[in-house]
Structure formats: structure tokens, C-alpha cells
């Protein structure tokens, strides 16, 4: 299954049979005071800096989230999207719980964006799926619904199936639905990662769709986050994760290593190319 995203003139193919696609997480105000301060003044220079550094570190797509207390993201998200796409040519993942912000961002986004996100709640399905159809965007489906979040992987799969069916009914191609199995902090629930891993496997085996997750969520509240994220990343990819939302500065080399190990990097081309890029960055 191939999901195609587009920037101004670039194209990224997320392929269930291909190498992992990295969606850079860092344009997100969570624990980034400087981003809140600059965006509040409509100064996009720091957001653009984060965009460029993530691309240098291996991001294929950029998540753009400008949600912070007191912000009107229906006006700020499109402004941020425009500023970023004037500076870099890369597909964007438009991250907001507010359908008005998503629509405003879709209006200005170049190419083909990934909406982040719809979920199985009736209200969300009705607000977001028609936008994906109208603007020809792909969409991330979170496996939660009007009953909240279940810890049963089969039930999470059923919600994924519901989101897929509703999208297809509206005329959205099935390959434009990317499922998020919900990655949550393992510090709060010892089974959190296991439930996510089993959901990934079920969605991969039964629906064959591309799969994302907020990979750094799992390590909230714990030390050695990079090591923990890497462990979860390896197992998630083996089960079918194809396009994690993650920090490229800490995950790219690891992801390239996993692709090589599982036979998705012929002659270690991408692995060695990354090595040479990292050497060149060190010298510059
Ligand atoms: N699913 C979907 N979208 C999402 C999430 C998800 N968007 C937001 C969030 N969850 C994913 N984004 C982030 C962004 C930053 C962090 C976690 C999730 C974070 N970053 C660390 C920091 O900035 O200190 C760095 C982590 C690291 O060391 O690698 O905590 O679940 N669809």
C-alpha cells in the first residue's frame, strides 16, 4: 500500500513494503518555550530553523502543531504552514484537534498534506473526513471513539476499520488513510507499549494500511528517553509501523539501521549515505 504526499514540488511515498518515512515532530510547542514566544509574535524564523534542522537530520515530512494555551490556531496554523513552505519543499502533516484550523491550513498548503487527525468519534468523522475528500489530502485515523480509549487491540482494530470504511464511503482512497494505534506513556501503564504493538500488527495484517504513531509519547516521564524510544521503535517497525512521528535528530540513524537489518536498504545505500551526511555536517 502506497500513500503519496506532496510538498510544493517534492513527493514522498509512504510504502508498507518500503523503507520507513520519518515525520519530524519538533514543530510542536510542548516543552518548547521559544516556539511559543516567537509564534505568538508571528515570528516564524525559529519554526523555519526547526524545519531545516529536522530535514538535515533526516525528516521526510514535517508535523506542524502550533497548539498552546490561548492561541487561535485557525489563524496561526495557516500562517505557519505558509512560512514553512516558502522556506522548504517538503510535505506537511497538519496537526490540530480543531477542524477549523485544519481547513484553514489545507487552504494554503501546497501539494498534498497529511491531516493529523481524525478519530472514530462521530463528531470528528463528520468534521474531518469531508475536508480530506475536498482538499485531496491523506488523513491519520486515531483509534479512539465516543467510548474513549480501549486497551483491547482487537477493539482498536475495529475502530481503525470503522474510520477506513467511512473514508472509503466518502470517496477517499483507502491508501490515503494512515492509522495511528495510539502510543502512550509506559510510565503510566505497564502494558501501554504492548497494546500499541499488538494493534500495529493487527492493522498491518488485516487492513494493510500505512501506520504512524507519536513515537516519543511512550517515554514521557522517564529517563533515558532515546534508548526507550529506540526499543519501542524497533519492535513497532517490525510489526508494521511505516511512518513514525519522531525526533529525527535522535531516531534517523537508528531507523536506517533497522531498514538495513530487515532487508529494505539494498547494499546499505541509505545507511552509508546518512553516515556521509553526518560526517559532512560535523565538518561544516
Ligand atoms: N499521534 C499523532 N500526532 C501526534 C501525537 C500522536 N502529535 C503530537 C505528539 N503525539 C507527537 N509529537 C511529539 C512532539 C514532541 C515530543 C513528543 C511527541 C517530545 N519530544 C522530546 C522533547 O522535545 O524533549 C524529545 C524526544 C526525544 O528525545 O527524541 O517529547 O501520538 N497522530
mmCIF file of N, CA, C and O and ligand atoms in Angstrom, residues 25-26 28 30-32 63 65 95 116-117 140 142 180 183 212-217 219-220 225-226 229 245 247 250, ligand 1:
data_model
loop_
_atom_site.group_PDB
_atom_site.id
_atom_site.type_symbol
_atom_site.label_atom_id
_atom_site.label_comp_id
_atom_site.label_asym_id
_atom_site.label_seq_id
_atom_site.Cartn_x
_atom_site.Cartn_y
_atom_site.Cartn_z
ATOM 1 N N UNK A 25 8.814 15.637 14.418
ATOM 2 C CA UNK A 25 7.843 16.031 15.453
ATOM 3 C C UNK A 25 8.068 17.426 16.039
ATOM 4 O O UNK A 25 7.243 17.924 16.799
ATOM 5 N N UNK A 26 9.213 18.055 15.724
ATOM 6 C CA UNK A 26 9.696 19.142 16.589
ATOM 7 C C UNK A 26 8.971 20.485 16.484
ATOM 8 O O UNK A 26 9.164 21.342 17.345
ATOM 9 N N UNK A 28 6.346 21.766 17.518
ATOM 10 C CA UNK A 28 5.307 21.432 18.490
ATOM 11 C C UNK A 28 5.652 22.178 19.778
ATOM 12 O O UNK A 28 6.759 22.022 20.305
ATOM 13 N N UNK A 30 4.908 21.826 22.814
ATOM 14 C CA UNK A 30 5.085 21.086 24.055
ATOM 15 C C UNK A 30 6.544 21.186 24.492
ATOM 16 O O UNK A 30 7.436 20.740 23.786
ATOM 17 N N UNK A 31 6.784 21.778 25.638
ATOM 18 C CA UNK A 31 8.135 21.922 26.182
ATOM 19 C C UNK A 31 9.086 22.708 25.282
ATOM 20 O O UNK A 31 10.287 22.532 25.311
ATOM 21 N N UNK A 32 8.538 23.568 24.417
ATOM 22 C CA UNK A 32 9.396 24.436 23.600
ATOM 23 C C UNK A 32 8.937 25.877 23.767
ATOM 24 O O UNK A 32 8.175 26.402 22.976
ATOM 25 N N UNK A 63 5.653 17.406 10.827
ATOM 26 C CA UNK A 63 4.433 17.650 11.589
ATOM 27 C C UNK A 63 4.448 19.119 12.012
ATOM 28 O O UNK A 63 5.476 19.628 12.457
ATOM 29 N N UNK A 65 2.437 21.590 14.494
ATOM 30 C CA UNK A 65 1.461 21.743 15.565
ATOM 31 C C UNK A 65 1.754 23.067 16.260
ATOM 32 O O UNK A 65 2.870 23.274 16.744
ATOM 33 N N UNK A 95 -1.264 19.256 12.199
ATOM 34 C CA UNK A 95 -1.574 18.636 13.487
ATOM 35 C C UNK A 95 -2.395 19.582 14.355
ATOM 36 O O UNK A 95 -1.846 20.522 14.955
ATOM 37 N N UNK A 116 -3.672 15.560 10.491
ATOM 38 C CA UNK A 116 -3.436 14.907 11.782
ATOM 39 C C UNK A 116 -4.365 15.544 12.811
ATOM 40 O O UNK A 116 -3.972 16.531 13.408
ATOM 41 N N UNK A 117 -5.583 15.082 12.991
ATOM 42 C CA UNK A 117 -6.042 13.746 12.642
ATOM 43 C C UNK A 117 -7.562 13.687 12.722
ATOM 44 O O UNK A 117 -8.201 14.621 13.182
ATOM 45 N N UNK A 140 -4.700 10.913 9.001
ATOM 46 C CA UNK A 140 -4.345 9.983 10.071
ATOM 47 C C UNK A 140 -5.599 9.676 10.892
ATOM 48 O O UNK A 140 -6.279 10.599 11.339
ATOM 49 N N UNK A 142 -6.937 8.153 14.326
ATOM 50 C CA UNK A 142 -6.595 7.710 15.696
ATOM 51 C C UNK A 142 -7.637 6.707 16.161
ATOM 52 O O UNK A 142 -8.842 6.973 16.077
ATOM 53 N N UNK A 180 -3.173 5.477 13.283
ATOM 54 C CA UNK A 180 -2.353 5.709 14.481
ATOM 55 C C UNK A 180 -2.891 4.807 15.596
ATOM 56 O O UNK A 180 -4.010 5.009 16.073
ATOM 57 N N UNK A 183 0.104 5.656 20.804
ATOM 58 C CA UNK A 183 1.266 5.361 21.644
ATOM 59 C C UNK A 183 1.167 6.216 22.892
ATOM 60 O O UNK A 183 1.080 7.438 22.798
ATOM 61 N N UNK A 212 1.253 5.136 11.514
ATOM 62 C CA UNK A 212 2.100 6.130 12.159
ATOM 63 C C UNK A 212 1.957 6.001 13.671
ATOM 64 O O UNK A 212 1.131 5.239 14.156
ATOM 65 N N UNK A 213 2.765 6.728 14.422
ATOM 66 C CA UNK A 213 2.498 6.903 15.855
ATOM 67 C C UNK A 213 3.396 8.017 16.381
ATOM 68 O O UNK A 213 4.465 8.274 15.830
ATOM 69 N N UNK A 214 2.920 8.688 17.425
ATOM 70 C CA UNK A 214 3.737 9.696 18.103
ATOM 71 C C UNK A 214 4.727 8.931 18.959
ATOM 72 O O UNK A 214 4.487 8.644 20.124
ATOM 73 N N UNK A 215 5.865 8.591 18.345
ATOM 74 C CA UNK A 215 6.752 7.598 18.947
ATOM 75 C C UNK A 215 7.375 8.065 20.257
ATOM 76 O O UNK A 215 7.667 7.249 21.128
ATOM 77 N N UNK A 216 7.561 9.372 20.416
ATOM 78 C CA UNK A 216 8.207 9.858 21.646
ATOM 79 C C UNK A 216 7.245 9.930 22.833
ATOM 80 O O UNK A 216 7.667 10.197 23.959
ATOM 81 N N UNK A 217 5.960 9.703 22.563
ATOM 82 C CA UNK A 217 4.992 9.734 23.668
ATOM 83 C C UNK A 217 5.296 8.687 24.726
ATOM 84 O O UNK A 217 5.051 8.890 25.910
ATOM 85 N N UNK A 219 7.823 7.554 26.135
ATOM 86 C CA UNK A 219 8.877 7.750 27.134
ATOM 87 C C UNK A 219 8.647 8.938 28.063
ATOM 88 O O UNK A 219 9.513 9.245 28.882
ATOM 89 N N UNK A 220 7.481 9.604 27.931
ATOM 90 C CA UNK A 220 7.199 10.727 28.832
ATOM 91 C C UNK A 220 7.374 10.290 30.281
ATOM 92 O O UNK A 220 6.960 9.191 30.670
ATOM 93 N N UNK A 225 15.282 8.573 27.557
ATOM 94 C CA UNK A 225 14.169 8.518 26.609
ATOM 95 C C UNK A 225 14.591 7.994 25.247
ATOM 96 O O UNK A 225 13.836 7.266 24.597
ATOM 97 N N UNK A 226 15.786 8.370 24.821
ATOM 98 C CA UNK A 226 16.219 7.944 23.480
ATOM 99 C C UNK A 226 16.292 6.419 23.405
ATOM 100 O O UNK A 226 15.793 5.796 22.463
ATOM 101 N N UNK A 229 12.746 5.011 23.476
ATOM 102 C CA UNK A 229 12.086 5.243 22.182
ATOM 103 C C UNK A 229 12.632 4.296 21.116
ATOM 104 O O UNK A 229 11.880 3.779 20.288
ATOM 105 N N UNK A 245 5.959 9.571 13.768
ATOM 106 C CA UNK A 245 6.185 10.975 14.088
ATOM 107 C C UNK A 245 7.222 10.944 15.206
ATOM 108 O O UNK A 245 6.944 10.421 16.285
ATOM 109 N N UNK A 247 11.520 12.368 16.632
ATOM 110 C CA UNK A 247 12.582 13.364 16.592
ATOM 111 C C UNK A 247 13.703 12.857 15.678
ATOM 112 O O UNK A 247 14.436 11.950 16.059
ATOM 113 N N UNK A 250 17.370 12.178 16.867
ATOM 114 C CA UNK A 250 17.734 11.012 17.668
ATOM 115 C C UNK A 250 17.300 9.689 17.038
ATOM 116 O O UNK A 250 17.771 8.633 17.465
HETATM 117 N N1 LIG B 1 -0.206 10.878 17.289
HETATM 118 C C1 LIG B 1 -0.408 11.778 16.306
HETATM 119 N N2 LIG B 1 0.044 13.039 16.375
HETATM 120 C C2 LIG B 1 0.720 13.456 17.480
HETATM 121 C C3 LIG B 1 0.963 12.569 18.527
HETATM 122 C C4 LIG B 1 0.472 11.246 18.418
HETATM 123 N N3 LIG B 1 1.185 14.736 17.540
HETATM 124 C C5 LIG B 1 1.767 15.244 18.767
HETATM 125 C C6 LIG B 1 2.507 14.154 19.508
HETATM 126 N N4 LIG B 1 1.677 12.988 19.624
HETATM 127 C C7 LIG B 1 3.762 13.793 18.757
HETATM 128 N N5 LIG B 1 4.706 14.857 18.858
HETATM 129 C C8 LIG B 1 5.620 14.945 19.904
HETATM 130 C C9 LIG B 1 6.463 16.039 19.929
HETATM 131 C C10 LIG B 1 7.471 16.111 20.903
HETATM 132 C C11 LIG B 1 7.593 15.105 21.843
HETATM 133 C C12 LIG B 1 6.712 14.042 21.860
HETATM 134 C C13 LIG B 1 5.724 13.954 20.868
HETATM 135 C C14 LIG B 1 8.699 15.111 22.819
HETATM 136 N N6 LIG B 1 9.915 15.440 22.372
HETATM 137 C C15 LIG B 1 11.085 15.393 23.222
HETATM 138 C C16 LIG B 1 11.458 16.794 23.609
HETATM 139 O O1 LIG B 1 11.162 17.723 22.856
HETATM 140 O O2 LIG B 1 12.058 16.928 24.645
HETATM 141 C C17 LIG B 1 12.251 14.738 22.514
HETATM 142 C C18 LIG B 1 12.092 13.272 22.376
HETATM 143 C C19 LIG B 1 13.407 12.585 22.059
HETATM 144 O O3 LIG B 1 14.310 12.653 22.885
HETATM 145 O O4 LIG B 1 13.523 12.003 20.971
HETATM 146 O O5 LIG B 1 8.560 14.785 23.973
HETATM 147 O O6 LIG B 1 0.642 10.394 19.306
HETATM 148 N N7 LIG B 1 -1.088 11.355 15.207
#
